[in-house]
Coordinates of C-alpha atoms and ligand atoms in Angstrom, one line a residue:
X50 CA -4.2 -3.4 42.5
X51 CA -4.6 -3.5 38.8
X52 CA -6.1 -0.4 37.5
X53 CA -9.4 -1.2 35.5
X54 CA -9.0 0.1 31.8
X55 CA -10.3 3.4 31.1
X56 CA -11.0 3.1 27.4
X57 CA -14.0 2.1 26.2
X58 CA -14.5 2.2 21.7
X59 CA -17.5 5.1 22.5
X60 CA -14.5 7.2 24.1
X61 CA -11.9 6.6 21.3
X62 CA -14.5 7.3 18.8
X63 CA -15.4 10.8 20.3
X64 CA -12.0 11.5 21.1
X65 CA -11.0 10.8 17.4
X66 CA -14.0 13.2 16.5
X67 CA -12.9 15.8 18.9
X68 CA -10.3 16.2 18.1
X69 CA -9.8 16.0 14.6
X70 CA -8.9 12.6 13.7
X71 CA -11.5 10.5 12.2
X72 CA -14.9 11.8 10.8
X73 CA -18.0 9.9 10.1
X74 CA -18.0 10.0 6.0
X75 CA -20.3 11.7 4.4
X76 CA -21.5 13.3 7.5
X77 CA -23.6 16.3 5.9
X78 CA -25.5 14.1 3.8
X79 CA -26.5 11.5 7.1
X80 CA -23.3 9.6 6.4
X81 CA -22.4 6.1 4.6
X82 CA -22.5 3.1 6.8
X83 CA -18.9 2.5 8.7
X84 CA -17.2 4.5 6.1
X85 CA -15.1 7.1 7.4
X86 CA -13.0 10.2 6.3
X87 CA -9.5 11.4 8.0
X88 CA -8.9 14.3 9.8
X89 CA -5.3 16.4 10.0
X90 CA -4.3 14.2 13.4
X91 CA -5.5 10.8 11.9
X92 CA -3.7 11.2 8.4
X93 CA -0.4 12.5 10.4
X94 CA -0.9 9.7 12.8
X95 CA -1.9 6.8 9.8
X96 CA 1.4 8.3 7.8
X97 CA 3.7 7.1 10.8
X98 CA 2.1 3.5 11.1
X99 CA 2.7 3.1 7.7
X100 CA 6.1 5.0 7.7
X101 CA 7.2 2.9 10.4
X102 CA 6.0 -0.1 8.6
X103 CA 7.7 0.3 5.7
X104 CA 11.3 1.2 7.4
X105 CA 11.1 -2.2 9.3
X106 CA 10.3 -3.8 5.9
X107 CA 12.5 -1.9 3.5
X108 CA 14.8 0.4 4.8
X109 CA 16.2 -1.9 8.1
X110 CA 16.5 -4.1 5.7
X111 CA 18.1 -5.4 2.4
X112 CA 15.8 -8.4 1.4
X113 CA 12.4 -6.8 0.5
X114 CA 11.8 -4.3 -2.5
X115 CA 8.2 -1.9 -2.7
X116 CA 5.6 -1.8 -4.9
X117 CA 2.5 0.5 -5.4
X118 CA 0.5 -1.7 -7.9
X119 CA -2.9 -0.7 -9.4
X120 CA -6.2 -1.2 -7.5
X121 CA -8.5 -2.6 -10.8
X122 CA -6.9 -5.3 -12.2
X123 CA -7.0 -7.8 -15.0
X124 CA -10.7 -9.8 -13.8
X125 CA -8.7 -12.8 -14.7
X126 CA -6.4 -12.1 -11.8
X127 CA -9.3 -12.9 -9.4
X128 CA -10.5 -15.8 -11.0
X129 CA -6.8 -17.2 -10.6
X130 CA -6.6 -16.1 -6.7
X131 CA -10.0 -17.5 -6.1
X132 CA -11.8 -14.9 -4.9
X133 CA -14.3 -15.0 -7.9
X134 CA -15.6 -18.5 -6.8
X135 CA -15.0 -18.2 -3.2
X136 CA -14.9 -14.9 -1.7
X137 CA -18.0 -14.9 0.0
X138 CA -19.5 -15.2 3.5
X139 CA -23.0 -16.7 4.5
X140 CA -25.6 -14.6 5.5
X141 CA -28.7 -15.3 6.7
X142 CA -31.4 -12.4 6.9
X143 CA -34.2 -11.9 9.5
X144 CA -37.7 -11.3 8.2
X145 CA -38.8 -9.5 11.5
X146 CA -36.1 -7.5 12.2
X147 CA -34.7 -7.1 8.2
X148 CA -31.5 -7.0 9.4
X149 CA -28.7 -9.1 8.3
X150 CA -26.2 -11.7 9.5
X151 CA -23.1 -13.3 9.3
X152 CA -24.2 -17.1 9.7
X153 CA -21.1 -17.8 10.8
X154 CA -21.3 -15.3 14.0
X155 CA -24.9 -15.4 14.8
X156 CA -23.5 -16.5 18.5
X157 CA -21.8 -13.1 18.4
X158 CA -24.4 -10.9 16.7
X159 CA -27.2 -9.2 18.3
X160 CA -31.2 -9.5 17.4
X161 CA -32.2 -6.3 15.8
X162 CA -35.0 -6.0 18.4
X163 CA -34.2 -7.3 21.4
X164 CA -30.3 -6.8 21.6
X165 CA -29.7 -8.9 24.7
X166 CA -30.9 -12.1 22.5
X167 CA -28.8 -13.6 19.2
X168 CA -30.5 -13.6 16.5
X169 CA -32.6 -16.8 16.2
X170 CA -33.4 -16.5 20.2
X171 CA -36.7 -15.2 20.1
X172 CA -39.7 -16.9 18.9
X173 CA -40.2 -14.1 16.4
X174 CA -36.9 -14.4 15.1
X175 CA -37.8 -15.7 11.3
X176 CA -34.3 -16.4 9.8
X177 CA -33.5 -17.4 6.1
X178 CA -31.4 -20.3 5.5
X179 CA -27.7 -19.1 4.8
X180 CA -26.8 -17.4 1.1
X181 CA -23.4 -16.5 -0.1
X182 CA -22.9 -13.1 -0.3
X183 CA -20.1 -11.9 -2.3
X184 CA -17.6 -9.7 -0.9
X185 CA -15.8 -7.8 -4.1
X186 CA -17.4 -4.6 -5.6
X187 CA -18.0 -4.9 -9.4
X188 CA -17.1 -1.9 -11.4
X189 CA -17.2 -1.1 -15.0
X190 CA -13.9 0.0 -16.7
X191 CA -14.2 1.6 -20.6
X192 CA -17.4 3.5 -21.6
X193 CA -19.2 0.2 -23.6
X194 CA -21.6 -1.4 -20.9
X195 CA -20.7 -5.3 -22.0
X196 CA -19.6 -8.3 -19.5
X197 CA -15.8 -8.0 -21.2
X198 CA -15.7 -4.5 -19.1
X199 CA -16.7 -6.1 -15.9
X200 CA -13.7 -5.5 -13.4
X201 CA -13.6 -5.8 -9.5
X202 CA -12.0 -3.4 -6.9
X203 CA -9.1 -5.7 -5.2
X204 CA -10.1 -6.9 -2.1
X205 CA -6.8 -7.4 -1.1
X206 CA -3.2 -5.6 -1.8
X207 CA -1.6 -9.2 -2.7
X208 CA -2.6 -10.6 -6.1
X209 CA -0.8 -6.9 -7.5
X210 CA 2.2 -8.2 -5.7
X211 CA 2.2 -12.1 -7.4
X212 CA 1.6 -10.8 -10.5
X213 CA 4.4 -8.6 -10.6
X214 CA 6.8 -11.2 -9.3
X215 CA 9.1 -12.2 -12.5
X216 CA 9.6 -8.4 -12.7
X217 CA 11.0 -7.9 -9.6
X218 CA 12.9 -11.1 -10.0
X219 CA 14.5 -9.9 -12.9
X220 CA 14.5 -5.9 -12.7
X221 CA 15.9 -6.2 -8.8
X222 CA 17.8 -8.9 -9.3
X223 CA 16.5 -10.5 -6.6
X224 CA 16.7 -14.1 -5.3
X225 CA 14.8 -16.4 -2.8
X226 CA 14.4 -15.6 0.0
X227 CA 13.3 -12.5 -0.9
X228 CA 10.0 -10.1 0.0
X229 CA 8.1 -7.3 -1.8
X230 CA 6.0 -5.1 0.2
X231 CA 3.3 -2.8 -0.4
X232 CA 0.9 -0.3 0.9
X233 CA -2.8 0.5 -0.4
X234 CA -6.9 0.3 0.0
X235 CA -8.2 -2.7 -0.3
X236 CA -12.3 -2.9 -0.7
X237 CA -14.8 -5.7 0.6
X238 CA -18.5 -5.5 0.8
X239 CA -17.9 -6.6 4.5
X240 CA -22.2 -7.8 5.8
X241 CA -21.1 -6.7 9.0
X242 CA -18.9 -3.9 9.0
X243 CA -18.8 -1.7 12.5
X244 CA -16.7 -1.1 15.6
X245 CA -15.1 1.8 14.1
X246 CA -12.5 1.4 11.8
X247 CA -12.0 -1.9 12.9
X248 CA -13.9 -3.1 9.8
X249 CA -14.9 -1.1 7.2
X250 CA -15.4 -1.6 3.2
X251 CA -12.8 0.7 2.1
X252 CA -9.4 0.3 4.3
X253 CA -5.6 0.1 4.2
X254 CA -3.8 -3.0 4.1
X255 CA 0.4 -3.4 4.6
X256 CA 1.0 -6.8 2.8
X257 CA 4.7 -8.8 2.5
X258 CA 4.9 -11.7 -0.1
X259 CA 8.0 -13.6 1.1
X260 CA 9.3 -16.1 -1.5
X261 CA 11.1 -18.7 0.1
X262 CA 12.7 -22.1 -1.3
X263 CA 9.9 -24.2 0.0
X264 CA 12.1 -26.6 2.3
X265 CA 12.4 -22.8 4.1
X266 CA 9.0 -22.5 4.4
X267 CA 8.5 -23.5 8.4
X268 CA 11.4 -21.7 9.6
X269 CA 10.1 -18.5 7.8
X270 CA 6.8 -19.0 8.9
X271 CA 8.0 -18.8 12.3
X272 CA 10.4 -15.9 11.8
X273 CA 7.6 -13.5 10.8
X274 CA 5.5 -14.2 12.8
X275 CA 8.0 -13.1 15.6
X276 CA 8.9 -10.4 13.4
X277 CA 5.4 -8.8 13.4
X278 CA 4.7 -9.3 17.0
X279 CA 7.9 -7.6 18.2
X280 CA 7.2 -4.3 15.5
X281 CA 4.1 -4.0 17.5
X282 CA 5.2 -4.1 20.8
X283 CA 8.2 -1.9 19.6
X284 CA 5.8 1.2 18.7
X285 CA 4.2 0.5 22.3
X286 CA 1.5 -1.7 22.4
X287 CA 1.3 -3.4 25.4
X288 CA 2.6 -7.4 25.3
X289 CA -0.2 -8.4 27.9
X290 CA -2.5 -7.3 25.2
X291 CA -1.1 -9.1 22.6
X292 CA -1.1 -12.5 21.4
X293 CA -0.5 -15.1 18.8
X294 CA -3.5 -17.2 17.7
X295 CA -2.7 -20.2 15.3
X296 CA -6.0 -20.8 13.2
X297 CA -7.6 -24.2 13.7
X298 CA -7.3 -26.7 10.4
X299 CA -11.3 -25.8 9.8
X300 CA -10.2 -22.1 9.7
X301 CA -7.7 -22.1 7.2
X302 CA -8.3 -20.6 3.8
X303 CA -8.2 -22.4 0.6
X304 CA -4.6 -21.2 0.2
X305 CA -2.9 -21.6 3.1
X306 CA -1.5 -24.6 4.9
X307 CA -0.6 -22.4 8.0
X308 CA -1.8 -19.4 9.5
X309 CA -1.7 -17.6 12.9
X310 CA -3.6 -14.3 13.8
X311 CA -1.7 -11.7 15.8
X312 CA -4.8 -10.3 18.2
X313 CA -5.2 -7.4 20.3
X314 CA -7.3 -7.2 23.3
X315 CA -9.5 -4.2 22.0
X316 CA -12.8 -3.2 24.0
X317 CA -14.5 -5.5 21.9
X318 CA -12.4 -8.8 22.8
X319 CA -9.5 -10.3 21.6
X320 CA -9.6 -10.0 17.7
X321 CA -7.2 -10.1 14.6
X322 CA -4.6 -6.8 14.1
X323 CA -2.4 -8.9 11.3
X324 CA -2.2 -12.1 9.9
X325 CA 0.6 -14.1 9.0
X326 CA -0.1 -17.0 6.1
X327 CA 2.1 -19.8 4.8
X328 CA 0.4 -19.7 1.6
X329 CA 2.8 -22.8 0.2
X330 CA 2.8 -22.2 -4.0
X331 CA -0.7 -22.0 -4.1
X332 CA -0.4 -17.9 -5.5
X333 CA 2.3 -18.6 -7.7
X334 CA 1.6 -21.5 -9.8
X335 CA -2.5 -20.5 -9.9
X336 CA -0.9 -17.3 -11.9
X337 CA 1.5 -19.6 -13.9
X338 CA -1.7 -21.6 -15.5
X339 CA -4.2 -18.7 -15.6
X340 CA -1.6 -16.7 -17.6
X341 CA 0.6 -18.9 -19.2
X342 CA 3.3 -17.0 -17.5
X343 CA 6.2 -19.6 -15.9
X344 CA 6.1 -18.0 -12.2
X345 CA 9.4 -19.9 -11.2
X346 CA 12.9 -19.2 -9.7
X347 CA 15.8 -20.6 -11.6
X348 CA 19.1 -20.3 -10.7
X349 CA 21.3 -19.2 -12.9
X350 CA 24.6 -21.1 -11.6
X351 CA 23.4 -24.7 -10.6
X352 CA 20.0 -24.3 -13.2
X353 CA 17.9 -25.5 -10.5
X354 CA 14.2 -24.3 -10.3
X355 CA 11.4 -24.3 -8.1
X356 CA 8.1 -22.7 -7.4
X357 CA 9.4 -20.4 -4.5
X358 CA 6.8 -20.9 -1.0
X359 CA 5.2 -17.7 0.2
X360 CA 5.2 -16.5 3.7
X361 CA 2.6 -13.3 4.1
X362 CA 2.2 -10.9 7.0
X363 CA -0.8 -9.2 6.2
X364 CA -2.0 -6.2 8.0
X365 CA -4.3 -3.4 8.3
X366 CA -3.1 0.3 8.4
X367 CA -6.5 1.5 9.8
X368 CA -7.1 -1.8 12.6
X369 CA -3.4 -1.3 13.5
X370 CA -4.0 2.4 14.5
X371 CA -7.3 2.1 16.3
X372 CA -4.6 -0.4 18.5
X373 CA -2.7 2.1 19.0
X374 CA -5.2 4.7 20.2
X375 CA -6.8 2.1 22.4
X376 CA -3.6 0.9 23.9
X377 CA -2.9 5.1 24.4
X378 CA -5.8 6.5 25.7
X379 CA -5.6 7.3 29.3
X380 CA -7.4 9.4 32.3
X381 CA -5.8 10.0 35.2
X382 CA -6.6 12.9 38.0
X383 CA -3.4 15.3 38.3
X384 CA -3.7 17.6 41.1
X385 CA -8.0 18.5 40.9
X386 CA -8.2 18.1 38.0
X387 CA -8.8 15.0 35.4
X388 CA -7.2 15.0 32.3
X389 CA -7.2 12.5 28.9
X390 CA -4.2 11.2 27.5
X391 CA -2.9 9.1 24.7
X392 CA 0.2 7.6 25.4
X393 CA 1.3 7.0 21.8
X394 CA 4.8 6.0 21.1
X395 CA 6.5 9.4 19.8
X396 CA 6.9 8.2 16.3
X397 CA 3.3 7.4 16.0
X398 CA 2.4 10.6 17.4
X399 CA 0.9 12.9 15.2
X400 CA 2.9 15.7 16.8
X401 CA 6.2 15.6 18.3
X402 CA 6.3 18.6 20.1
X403 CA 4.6 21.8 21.1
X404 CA 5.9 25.2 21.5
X405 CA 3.9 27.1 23.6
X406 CA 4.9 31.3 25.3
X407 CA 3.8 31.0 28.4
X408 CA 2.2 34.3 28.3
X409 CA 0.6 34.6 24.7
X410 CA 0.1 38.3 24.7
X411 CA 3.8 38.8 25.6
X412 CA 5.6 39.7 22.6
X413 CA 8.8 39.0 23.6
X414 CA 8.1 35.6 24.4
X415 CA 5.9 35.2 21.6
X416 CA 8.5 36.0 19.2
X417 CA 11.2 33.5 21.1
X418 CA 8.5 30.8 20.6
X419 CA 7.8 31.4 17.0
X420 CA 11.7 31.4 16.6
X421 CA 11.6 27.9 17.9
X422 CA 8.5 27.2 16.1
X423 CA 10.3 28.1 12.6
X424 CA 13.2 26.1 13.3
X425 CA 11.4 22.5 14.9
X426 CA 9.1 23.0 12.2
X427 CA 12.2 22.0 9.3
X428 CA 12.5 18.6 10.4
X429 CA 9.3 17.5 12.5
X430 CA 5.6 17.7 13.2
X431 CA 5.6 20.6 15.6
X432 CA 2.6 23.0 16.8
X433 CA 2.6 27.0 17.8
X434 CA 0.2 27.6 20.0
X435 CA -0.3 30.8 22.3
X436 CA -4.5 30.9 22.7
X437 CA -5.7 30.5 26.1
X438 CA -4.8 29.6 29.5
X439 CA -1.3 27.3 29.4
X440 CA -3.3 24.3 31.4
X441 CA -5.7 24.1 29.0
X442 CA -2.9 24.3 25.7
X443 CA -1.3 21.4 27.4
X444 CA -4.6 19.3 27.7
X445 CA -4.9 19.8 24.3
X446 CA -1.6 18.8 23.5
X447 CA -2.3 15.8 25.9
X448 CA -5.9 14.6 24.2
X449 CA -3.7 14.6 20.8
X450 CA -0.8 12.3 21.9
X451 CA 2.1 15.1 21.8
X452 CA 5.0 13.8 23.8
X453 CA 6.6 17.0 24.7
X454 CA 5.6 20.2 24.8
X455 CA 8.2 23.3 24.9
X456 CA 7.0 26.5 26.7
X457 CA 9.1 29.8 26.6
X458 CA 8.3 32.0 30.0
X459 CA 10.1 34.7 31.9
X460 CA 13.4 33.0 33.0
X461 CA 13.4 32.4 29.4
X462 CA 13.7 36.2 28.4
X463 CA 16.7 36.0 30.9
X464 CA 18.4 33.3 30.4
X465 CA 17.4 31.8 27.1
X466 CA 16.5 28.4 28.3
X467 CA 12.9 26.4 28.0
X468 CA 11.0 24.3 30.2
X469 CA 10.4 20.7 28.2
X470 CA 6.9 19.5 29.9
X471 CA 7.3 15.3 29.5
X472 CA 3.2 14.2 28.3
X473 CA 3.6 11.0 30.5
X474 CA 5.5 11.8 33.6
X475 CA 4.6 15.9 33.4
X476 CA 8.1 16.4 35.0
X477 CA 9.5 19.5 33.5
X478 CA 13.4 20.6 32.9
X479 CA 14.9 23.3 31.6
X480 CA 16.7 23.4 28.7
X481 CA 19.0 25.7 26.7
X482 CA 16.8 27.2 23.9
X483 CA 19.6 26.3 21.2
X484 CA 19.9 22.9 22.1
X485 CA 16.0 22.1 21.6
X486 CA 16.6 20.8 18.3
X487 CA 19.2 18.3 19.1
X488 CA 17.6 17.2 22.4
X489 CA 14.4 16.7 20.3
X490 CA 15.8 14.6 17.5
X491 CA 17.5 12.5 20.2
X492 CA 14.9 11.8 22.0
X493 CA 12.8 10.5 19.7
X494 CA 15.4 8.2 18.0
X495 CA 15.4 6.7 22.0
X496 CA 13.1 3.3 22.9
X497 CA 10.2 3.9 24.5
X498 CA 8.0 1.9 26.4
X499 CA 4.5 2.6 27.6
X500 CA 3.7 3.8 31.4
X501 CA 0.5 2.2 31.6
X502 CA 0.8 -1.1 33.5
X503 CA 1.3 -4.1 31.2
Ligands
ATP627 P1 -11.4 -10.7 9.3 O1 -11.4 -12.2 9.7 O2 -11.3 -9.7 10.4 O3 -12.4 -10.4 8.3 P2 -9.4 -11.4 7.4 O4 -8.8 -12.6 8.0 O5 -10.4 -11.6 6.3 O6 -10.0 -10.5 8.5 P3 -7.2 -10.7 5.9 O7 -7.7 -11.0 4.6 O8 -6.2 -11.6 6.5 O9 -8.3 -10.4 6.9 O10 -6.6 -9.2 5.8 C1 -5.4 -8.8 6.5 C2 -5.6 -7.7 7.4 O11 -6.4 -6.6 6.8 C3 -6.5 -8.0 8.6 O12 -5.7 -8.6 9.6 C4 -7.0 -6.6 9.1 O13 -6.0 -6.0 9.8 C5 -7.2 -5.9 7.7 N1 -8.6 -6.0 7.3 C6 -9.2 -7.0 6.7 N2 -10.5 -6.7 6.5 C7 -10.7 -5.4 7.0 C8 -11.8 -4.5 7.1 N3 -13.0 -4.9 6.5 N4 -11.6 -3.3 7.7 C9 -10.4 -3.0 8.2 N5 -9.3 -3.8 8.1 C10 -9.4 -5.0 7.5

């Protein structure tokens, strides 16, 4: 029989808190509205999705170059994407409740007082008709107060990247089909931010701008798209929880002339992780009359040019991670006693490995253990730890996602080998002490694939 799922968003949300991974920003001063800040476990754990991100898009292979481009932009820039004229949602407020909505989602939204109803069900609902609402902050940028300084935080990571196309063109030589990649916030003034960090204003994004002869455009499409959904279920999310979700013609933004959503089955439903956008020359040649800047490819042996088609996968750093906790989290009863795991893939773990003595006032094996310690520490996320009873070290180990955890005991002082306690199965085996390091790089170079029942 199918075991029911154990995680629930409440329970990843403590646990995150618990434990050190996410906080509530702002906490001391009653906190800001879905913002949050990053504990030591949540930036170690949001390092290796975007670590891992960035070596299937740059080191495994030789097509896409990085970029880290600035965050205020040229104002001009958005008027060219769009987003000054059309970034916006409709909301609709409720004069009785003075909350607000998307109109869009009211069939999804709750009435402020009676939460069982939508909004609109209840004869006291008193909606507005629907307003757009725009989603970019303004800033100022220079110390004169005039409409010339008027500047926006970017929305998203992918105008830095079109505009920076002719110098990667040139300066890395590049030709299509070719892809530049970068990592970095992105800000909206979402109306209805919540569910954690599933949205929130401030968030990180992982865009790819593919440039593509446009007769290429289909077949690259379709590439990515498989590309993304396998990196996924290669750092262990669970393929029965995963799907592909091609938007309807009405959905499509002004840009695109194809898009599909990859969605994960969190607590909340089926909703986007990534999505990946043919966004034909639409970026491109917007930039090339807006700046008087030819955005083109020529060739420089046949002389031929063309307006290269764009394929994006666009993602979120902080979306993809609460997928992987979700997909992770665990309870199970072992022996009497219940315990809560997260099943993370090892290289999204925030710590590979624990090394625990056994007996933490023992010197002897303390000082084996902080040998160890010293030497795992060189090359990966490791943790001493010798306070308490060993059952509850290893729960602790457990509620954090460590895959292994090392412990130094008597036969130890004998015999100089360790027990290697496996976070998923608990079996244990002993090991030579001087072959930890090996056995631990090894195994985390291995595949992995979650225990929990597809
Ligand atoms: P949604 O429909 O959920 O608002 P979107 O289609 O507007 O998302 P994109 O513009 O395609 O999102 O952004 C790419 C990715 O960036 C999303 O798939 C998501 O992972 C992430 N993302 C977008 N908005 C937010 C947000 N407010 N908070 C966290 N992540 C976000």
């Amino acid at each position: 029989m199918e075991k029911a799922e154990a995680v629930t968003m409440e329970k990843i949300v403590s646990l995150s808190r618990r434990r050190g991974f996410v906080f509530p920003s702002s906490e001391i001063y009653g906190g800001l509205g879905s913002a949050y800040d990053y504990g030591h476990y949540g930036v170690l754990a949001k390092n290796n999705v975007k670590a891992r991100w960035l070596e299937a898009m740059i080191q495994e292979r030789d097509d896409i170059v990085a970029l880290d481009s600035a965050i205020i932009l040229n104002p001009r820039i958005w008027e060219a994407s769009g987003h000054v004229e059309g970034f916006s949602d409709p909301l609709v407020d409720c004069r009785t409740c003075k909350l607000r909505f998307r109109a869009d989602q009211l069939g999804e939204s709750a009435c402020g007082r009676k939460p069982s109803k939508k909004p609109g069900e209840t004869p006291e609902c008193d909606l507005t008709e629907p307003r757009q609402f725009h989603l970019m902050f303004e800033t100022k940028v220079g110390a004169v107060e005039d409409s010339g300084s008027k500047a926006y935080l970017r929305p998203e990571t992918a105008q830095g990247i079109f505009v920076n196309f002719k110098n990667v063109l040139q300066l890395a030589r590049r030709k299509p089909p070719f892809g530049i990649a970068q990592i970095g916030k992105s800000f909206r003034n979402e109306i209805t931010p919540g569910n954690f960090l599933f949205r929130t204003r401030e968030f990180e994004q992982m865009e790819m701008e593919y440039f593509v002869p446009p007769a290429e455009a289909e077949k690259w499409y379709r590439y990515w798209i498989d590309e993304r959904f396998g990196w996924y279920t290669r750092y262990g999310l669970r393929e029965s929880h995963l799907r592909v979700r091609p938007h309807e013609a009405d959905e499509l933004s002004h840009y695109s002339s194809a898009t599909s959503d990859i969605e994960y089955l969190f607590p909340i439903g089926w909703s986007e992780l990534e999505g990946i956008a043919d966004r034909g020359d639409f970026d491109l040649s917007r930039h090339t009359e807006f700046s008087g800047t030819k955005l083109e490819y020529v060739d420089g042996v046949t002389g031929e040019r063309y307006v290269p088609h764009v394929i994006e996968p666009a993602g979120g750093v902080d979306r993809a991670l609460l997928a992987f906790l979700v997909d992770a989290y665990d309870e199970e009863v072992v022996g009497e006693r219940e315990r809560t795991v997260l099943r993370l893939h090892p290289r999204i773990a925030p710590v590979k490995a624990a090394v625990l003595p056994l007996i933490g006032k023992s010197e002897e094996m303390v000082a084996k253990a902080q040998a160890l310690y010293e030497e795992l520490r060189l090359r990966h996320s490791v943790e001493y730890d010798d306070s308490g009873a060993i059952g509850r070290r290893y729960r602790r180990q457990d509620e954090i996602g460590t895959p292994w955890a090392f412990t130094i005991d008597e036969q130890t002082l004998e015999d100089d080998t360790v027990t290697v306690r496996d976070r998923d199965s608990l079996a244990q085996e002993r090991l030579p002490i001087g072959g930890v390091r090996a056995w631990l790089d090894d195994a985390l170079e291995r595949d992995w694939k979650t225990p929990k029942a597809d």
